[in-house]
Coordinates of C-alpha atoms in Angstrom, one line a residue:
X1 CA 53.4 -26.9 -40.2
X2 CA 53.5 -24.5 -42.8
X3 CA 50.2 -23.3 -44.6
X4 CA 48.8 -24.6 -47.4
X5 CA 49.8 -24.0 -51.0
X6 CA 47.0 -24.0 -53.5
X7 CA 48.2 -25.5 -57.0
X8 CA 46.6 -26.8 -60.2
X9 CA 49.5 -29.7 -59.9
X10 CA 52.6 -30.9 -57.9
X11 CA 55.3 -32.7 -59.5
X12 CA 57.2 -35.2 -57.7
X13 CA 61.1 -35.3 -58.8
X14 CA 62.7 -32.6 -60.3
X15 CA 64.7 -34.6 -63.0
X16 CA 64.7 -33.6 -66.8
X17 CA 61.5 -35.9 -67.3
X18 CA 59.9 -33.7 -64.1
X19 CA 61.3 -30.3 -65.2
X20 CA 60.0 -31.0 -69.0
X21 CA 56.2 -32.0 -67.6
X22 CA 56.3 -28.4 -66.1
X23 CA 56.7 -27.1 -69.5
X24 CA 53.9 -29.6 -71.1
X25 CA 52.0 -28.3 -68.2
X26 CA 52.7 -24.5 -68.4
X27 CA 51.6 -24.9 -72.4
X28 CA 48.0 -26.0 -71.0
X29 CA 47.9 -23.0 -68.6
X30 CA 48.2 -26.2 -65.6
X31 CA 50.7 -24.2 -63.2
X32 CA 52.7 -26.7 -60.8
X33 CA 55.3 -26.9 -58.0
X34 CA 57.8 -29.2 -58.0
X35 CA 59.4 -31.1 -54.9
X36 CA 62.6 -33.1 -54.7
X37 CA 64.9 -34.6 -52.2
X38 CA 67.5 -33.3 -53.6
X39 CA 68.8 -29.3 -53.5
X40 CA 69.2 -28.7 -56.9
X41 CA 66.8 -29.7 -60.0
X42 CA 68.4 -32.2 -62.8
X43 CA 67.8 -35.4 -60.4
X44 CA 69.8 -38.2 -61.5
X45 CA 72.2 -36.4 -64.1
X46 CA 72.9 -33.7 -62.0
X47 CA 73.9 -35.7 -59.3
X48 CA 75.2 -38.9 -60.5
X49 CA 76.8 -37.4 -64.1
X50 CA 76.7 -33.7 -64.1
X51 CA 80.0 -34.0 -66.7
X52 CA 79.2 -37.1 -68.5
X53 CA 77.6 -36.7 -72.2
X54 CA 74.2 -37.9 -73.4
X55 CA 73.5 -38.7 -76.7
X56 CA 70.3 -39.8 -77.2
X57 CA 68.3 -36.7 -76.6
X58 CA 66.4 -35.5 -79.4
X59 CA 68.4 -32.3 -81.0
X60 CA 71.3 -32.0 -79.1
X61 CA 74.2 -34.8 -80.6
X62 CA 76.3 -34.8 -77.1
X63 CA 75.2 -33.0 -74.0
X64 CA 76.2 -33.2 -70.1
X65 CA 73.8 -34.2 -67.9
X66 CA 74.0 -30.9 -66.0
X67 CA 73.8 -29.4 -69.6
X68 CA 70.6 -31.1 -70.1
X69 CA 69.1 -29.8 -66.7
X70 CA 70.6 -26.0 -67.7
X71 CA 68.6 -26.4 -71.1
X72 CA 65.4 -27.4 -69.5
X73 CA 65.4 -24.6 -66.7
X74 CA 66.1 -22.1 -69.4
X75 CA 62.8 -23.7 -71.4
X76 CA 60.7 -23.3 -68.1
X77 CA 61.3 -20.1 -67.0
X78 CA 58.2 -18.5 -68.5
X79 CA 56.2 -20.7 -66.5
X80 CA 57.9 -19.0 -63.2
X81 CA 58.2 -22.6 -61.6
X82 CA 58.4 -22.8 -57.9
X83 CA 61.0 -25.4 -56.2
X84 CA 61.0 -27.0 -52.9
X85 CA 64.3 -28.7 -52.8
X86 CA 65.1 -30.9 -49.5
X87 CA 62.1 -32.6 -49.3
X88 CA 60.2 -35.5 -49.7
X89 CA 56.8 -36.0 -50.4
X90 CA 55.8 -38.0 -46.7
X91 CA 52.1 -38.3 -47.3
X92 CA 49.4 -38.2 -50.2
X93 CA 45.6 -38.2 -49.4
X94 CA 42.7 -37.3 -51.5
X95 CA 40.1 -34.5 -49.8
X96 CA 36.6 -35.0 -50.2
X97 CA 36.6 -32.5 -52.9
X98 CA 38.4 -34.8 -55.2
X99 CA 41.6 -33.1 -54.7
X100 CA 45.0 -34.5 -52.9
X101 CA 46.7 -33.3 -50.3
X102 CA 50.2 -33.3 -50.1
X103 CA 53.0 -33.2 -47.3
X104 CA 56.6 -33.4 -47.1
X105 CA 59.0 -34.2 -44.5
X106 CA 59.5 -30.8 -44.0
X107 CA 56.3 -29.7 -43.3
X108 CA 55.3 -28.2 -46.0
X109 CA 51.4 -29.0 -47.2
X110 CA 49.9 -28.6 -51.0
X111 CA 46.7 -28.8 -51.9
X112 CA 46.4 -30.2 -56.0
X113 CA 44.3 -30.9 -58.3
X114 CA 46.9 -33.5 -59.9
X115 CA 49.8 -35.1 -58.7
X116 CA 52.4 -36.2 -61.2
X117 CA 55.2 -38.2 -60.2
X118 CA 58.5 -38.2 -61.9
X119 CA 60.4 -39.6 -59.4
X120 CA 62.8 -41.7 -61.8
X121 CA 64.0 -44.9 -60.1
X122 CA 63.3 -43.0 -56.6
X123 CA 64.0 -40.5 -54.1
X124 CA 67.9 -40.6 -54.0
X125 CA 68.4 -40.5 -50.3
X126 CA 71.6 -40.1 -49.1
X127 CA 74.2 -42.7 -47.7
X128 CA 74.1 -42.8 -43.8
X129 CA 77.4 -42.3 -42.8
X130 CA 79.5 -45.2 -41.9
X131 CA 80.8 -44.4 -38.6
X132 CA 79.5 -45.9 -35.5
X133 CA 76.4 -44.7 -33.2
X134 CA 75.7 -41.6 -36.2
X135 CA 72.3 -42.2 -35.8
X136 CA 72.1 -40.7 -32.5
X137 CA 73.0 -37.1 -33.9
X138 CA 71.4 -37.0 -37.0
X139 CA 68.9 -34.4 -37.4
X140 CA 70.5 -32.5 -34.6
X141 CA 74.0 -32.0 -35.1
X142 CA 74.6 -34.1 -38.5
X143 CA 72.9 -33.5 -41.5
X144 CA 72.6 -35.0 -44.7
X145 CA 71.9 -32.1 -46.5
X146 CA 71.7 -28.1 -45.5
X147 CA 68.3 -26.6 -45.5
X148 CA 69.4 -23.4 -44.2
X149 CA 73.1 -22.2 -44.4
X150 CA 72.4 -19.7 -41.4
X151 CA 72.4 -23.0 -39.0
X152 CA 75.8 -23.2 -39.6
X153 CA 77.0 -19.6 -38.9
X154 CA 80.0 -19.3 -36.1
X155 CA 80.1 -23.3 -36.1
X156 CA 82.8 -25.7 -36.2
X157 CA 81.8 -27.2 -39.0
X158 CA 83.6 -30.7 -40.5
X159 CA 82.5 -32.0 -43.9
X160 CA 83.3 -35.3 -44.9
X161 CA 83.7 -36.2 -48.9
X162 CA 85.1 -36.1 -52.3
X163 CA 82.5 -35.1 -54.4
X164 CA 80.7 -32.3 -55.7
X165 CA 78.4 -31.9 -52.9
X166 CA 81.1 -31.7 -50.6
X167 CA 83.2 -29.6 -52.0
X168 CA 80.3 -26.5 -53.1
X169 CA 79.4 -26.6 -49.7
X170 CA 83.0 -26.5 -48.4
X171 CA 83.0 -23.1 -50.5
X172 CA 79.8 -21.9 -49.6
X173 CA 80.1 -22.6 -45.7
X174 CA 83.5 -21.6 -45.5
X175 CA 82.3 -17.9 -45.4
X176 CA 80.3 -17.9 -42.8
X177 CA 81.3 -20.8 -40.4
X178 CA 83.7 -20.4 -37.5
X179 CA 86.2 -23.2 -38.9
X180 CA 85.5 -26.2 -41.9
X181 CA 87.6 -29.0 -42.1
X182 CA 87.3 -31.1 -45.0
X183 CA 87.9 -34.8 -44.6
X184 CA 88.2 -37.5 -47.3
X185 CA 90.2 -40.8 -47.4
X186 CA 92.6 -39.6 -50.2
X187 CA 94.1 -36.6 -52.2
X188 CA 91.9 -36.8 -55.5
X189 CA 88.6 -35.6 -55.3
X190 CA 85.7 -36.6 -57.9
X191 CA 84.6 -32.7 -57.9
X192 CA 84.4 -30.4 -61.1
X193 CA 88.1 -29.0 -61.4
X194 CA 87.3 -25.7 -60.6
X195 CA 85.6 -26.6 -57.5
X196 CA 88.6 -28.7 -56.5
X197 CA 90.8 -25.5 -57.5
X198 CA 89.2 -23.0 -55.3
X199 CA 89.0 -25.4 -52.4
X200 CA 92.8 -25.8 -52.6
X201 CA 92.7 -22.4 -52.9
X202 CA 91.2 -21.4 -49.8
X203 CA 93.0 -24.5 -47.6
X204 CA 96.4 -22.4 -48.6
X205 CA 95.1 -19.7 -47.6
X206 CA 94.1 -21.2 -43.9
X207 CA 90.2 -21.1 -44.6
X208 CA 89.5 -24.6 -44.9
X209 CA 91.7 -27.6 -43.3
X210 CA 92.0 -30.1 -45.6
X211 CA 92.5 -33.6 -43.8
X212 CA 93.3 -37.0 -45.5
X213 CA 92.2 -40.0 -44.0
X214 CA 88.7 -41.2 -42.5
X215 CA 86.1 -40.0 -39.6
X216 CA 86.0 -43.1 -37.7
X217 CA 83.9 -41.8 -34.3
X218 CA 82.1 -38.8 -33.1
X219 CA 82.1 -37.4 -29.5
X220 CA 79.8 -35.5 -28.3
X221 CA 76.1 -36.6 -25.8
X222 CA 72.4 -36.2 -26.5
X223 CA 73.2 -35.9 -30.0
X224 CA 75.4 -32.7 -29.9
X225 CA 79.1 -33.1 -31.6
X226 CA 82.0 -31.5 -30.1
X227 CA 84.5 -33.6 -31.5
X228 CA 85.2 -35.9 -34.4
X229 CA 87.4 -38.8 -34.3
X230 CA 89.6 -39.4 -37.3
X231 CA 92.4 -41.5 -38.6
X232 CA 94.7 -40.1 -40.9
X233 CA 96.6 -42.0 -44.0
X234 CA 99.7 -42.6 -41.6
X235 CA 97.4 -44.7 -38.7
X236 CA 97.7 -41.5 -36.3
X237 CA 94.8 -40.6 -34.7
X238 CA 93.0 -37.0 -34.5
X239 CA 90.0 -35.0 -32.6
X240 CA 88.8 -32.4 -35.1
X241 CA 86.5 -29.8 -33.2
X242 CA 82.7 -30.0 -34.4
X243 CA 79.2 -28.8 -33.4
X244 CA 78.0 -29.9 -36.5
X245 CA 78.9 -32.8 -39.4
X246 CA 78.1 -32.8 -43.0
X247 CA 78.7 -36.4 -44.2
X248 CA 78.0 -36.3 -48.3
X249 CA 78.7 -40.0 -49.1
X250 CA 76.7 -40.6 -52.4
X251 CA 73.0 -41.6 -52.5
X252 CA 70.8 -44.5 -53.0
X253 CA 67.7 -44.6 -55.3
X254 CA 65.0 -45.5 -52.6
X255 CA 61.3 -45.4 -53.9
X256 CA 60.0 -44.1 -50.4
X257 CA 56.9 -43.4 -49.4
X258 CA 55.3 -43.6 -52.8
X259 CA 55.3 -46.9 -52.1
X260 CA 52.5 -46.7 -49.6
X261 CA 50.2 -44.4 -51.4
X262 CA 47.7 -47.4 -52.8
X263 CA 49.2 -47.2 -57.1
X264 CA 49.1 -51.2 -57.2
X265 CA 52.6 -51.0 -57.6
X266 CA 54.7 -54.1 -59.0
X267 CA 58.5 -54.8 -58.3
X268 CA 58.5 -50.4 -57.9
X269 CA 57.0 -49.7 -60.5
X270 CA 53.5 -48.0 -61.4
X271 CA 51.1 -49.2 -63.7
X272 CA 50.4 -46.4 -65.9
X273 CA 47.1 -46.1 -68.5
X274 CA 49.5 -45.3 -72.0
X275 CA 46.8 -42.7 -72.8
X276 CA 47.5 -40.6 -70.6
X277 CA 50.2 -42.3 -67.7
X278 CA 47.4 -41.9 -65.6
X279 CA 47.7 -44.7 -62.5
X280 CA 45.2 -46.8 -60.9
X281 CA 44.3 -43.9 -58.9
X282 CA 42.3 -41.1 -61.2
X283 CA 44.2 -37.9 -60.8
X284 CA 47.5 -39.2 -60.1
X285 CA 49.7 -39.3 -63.1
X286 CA 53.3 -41.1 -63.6
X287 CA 56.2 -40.4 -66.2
X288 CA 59.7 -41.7 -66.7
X289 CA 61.5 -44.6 -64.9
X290 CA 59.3 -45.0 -62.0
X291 CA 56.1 -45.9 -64.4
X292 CA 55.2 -49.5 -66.0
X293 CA 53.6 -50.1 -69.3
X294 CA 54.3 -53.3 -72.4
X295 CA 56.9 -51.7 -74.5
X296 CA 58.0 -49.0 -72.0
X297 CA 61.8 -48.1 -72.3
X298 CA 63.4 -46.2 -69.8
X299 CA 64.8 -43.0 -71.6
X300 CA 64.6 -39.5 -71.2
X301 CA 63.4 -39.0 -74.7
X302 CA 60.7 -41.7 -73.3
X303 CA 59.4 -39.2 -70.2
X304 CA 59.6 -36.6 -72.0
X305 CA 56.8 -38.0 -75.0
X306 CA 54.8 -39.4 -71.6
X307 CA 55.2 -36.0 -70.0
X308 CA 53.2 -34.5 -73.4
X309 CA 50.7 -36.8 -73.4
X310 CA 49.9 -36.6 -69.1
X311 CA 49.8 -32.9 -70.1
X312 CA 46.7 -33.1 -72.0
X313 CA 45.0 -35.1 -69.5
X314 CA 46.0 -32.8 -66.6
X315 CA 44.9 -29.8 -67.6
X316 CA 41.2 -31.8 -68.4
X317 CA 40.9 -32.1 -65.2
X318 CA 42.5 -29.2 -63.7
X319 CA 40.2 -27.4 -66.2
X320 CA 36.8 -29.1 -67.4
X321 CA 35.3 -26.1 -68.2
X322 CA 37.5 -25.9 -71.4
X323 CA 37.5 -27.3 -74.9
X324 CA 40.9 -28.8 -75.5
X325 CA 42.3 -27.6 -78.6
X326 CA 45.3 -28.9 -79.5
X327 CA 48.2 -25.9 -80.5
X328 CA 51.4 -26.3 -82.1
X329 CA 54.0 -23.7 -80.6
X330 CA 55.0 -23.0 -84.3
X331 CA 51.8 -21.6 -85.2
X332 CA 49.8 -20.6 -82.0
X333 CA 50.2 -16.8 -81.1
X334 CA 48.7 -17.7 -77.5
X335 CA 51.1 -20.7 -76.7
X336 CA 54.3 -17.9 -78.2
X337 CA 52.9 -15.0 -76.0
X338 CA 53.3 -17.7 -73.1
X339 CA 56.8 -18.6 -73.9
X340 CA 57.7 -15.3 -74.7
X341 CA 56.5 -14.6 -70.8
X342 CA 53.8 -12.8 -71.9

């Protein structure tokens, strides 16, 4: 267990709705850490449709998802915001000084005055890999996603995919690893081109094997690899050398343990008080997909006009000492000191 960290607020999803509430937040001097599953922010666009355009945000005519999440982390960097990618929120309890206390599956512990979930449809939890008995090495020699890239320094290290996530961290392993093979069933890979360049780039130049075809077993005992088991387009049959496995097949939206933290949830969904998205449970606020309300409609531009209005409430509670005078960024010196990073 880690030691506590003291916040006014932790947000729950680091998606454009999530990394917009830490700039409604940081307006209302209400400073927040934000935890997603996850190891990047931009949640769903990032991951699903980093490349695909949007056009229904507010301003901007046609813009990628990952351009989205660049634009949002550009607007919150005067509020210094602190990540903690990897994780998922395991546990929520409220302490007897009306606060919650927080814990991921990582260990790691907040104490807040106000939780705010943005968790859009869900955690998006990766796809166990589809290769017999995998369960009995995961969390010791194959991992869904890296937490530390040191773990896999001098390793044999096979990654199996065709997307983006397996193909940065085919580039960012490669480095430091004793020997990565990359394995995925065909020769076209659904990675940014230059990613895909620079991976064929290092396989001519003997860094990386690249093998086509599928892993179909692993070898190894008490949940240590040394071999994988794959089958190759032609029906021949390899042993690839591994201590560890990187499977990256894609995720599914899964709402988690949220579910169990007493909201009065509906069909996954959380009532929400229009107000203020406050849910059944005072203190704990919800924006974006994962909330409920008559009329609701689920689009960014949507979380983003919920993550305003949760703003205001917050920061009554994280601070009910103080009159709440409401400042437009146009006109307030304080509120352009702040995003100045004054």
């Amino acid at each position: 267990m880690t030691d506590i960290i003291y916040t006014d607020a932790v947000i729950v999803g680091a998606g454009p709705v999530g990394l917009f509430a830490v700039f409604q937040l940081g307006m209302v001097d209400v400073e927040a850490h934000v935890v997603d599953i996850l190891d990047r922010p931009g949640g769903q666009c990032v991951e699903l449709y980093p490349e695909k355009p949007i056009y229904d945000i507010p301003g901007l005519p046609e813009v990628t998802g990952q351009g989205l999440a660049d634009n949002l982390l550009a607007q919150i960097q005067p509020f210094a915001p602190r990540f903690h990618f990897n994780q998922m929120v395991a546990a929520l309890e409220r302490t007897p000084d009306d606060r919650f206390l927080l814990t991921t599956d990582a260990g790691t512990r907040f104490d807040a005055k106000v939780v705010v979930i943005a968790a859009g449809g869900g955690s998006f939890l990766p796809r166990r890999a589809p290769i017999p008995g995998v369960e009995a090495y995961e969390g010791r020699s194959v991992f869904y996603a890296v937490r530390a890239k040191d773990a896999f320094r001098a390793k044999h290290l096979v990654i199996v995919g065709g997307g983006d996530s397996a193909l940065d961290w085919t580039l960012n392993l490669a480095p430091i690893a004793e020997s990565v093979t990359l394995i995925h069933r065909r020769d076209v890979f659904r990675a940014a081109p230059d990613t895909v360049n620079k991976m064929r780039a290092l396989v001519d130049k003997g860094v990386v094997d690249l093998f086509i075809g599928q892993a179909t077993a692993l070898i190894g005992e008490n949940g240590m690899l040394k071999a994988v088991k794959a089958k190759a387009e032609d029906g021949s049959l390899h042993e690839i050398a591994a201590d560890a496995m990187l499977p990256f097949f894609g995720l599914a939206a899964q709402l988690g343990p949220i579910a169990d933290w007493g909201l009065n949830m509906s069909e996954d969904l959380i009532p929400v008080d229009v107000e203020s998205y406050q849910t059944t449970t005072p203190g704990v606020f919800a924006i974006g997909d994962v909330n409920a309300y008559p009329g609701k409609l689920k689009l960014i531009l949507s979380g983003f006009h919920e993550a305003a209005l949760m703003a205001q409430a917050a920061a009554r509670r994280v601070h009910p000492e103080r009159r709440m005078v409401f400042q437009h960024s146009t006109s307030s010196s304080t509120l352009q000191k702040k995003l100045a990073g004054a």
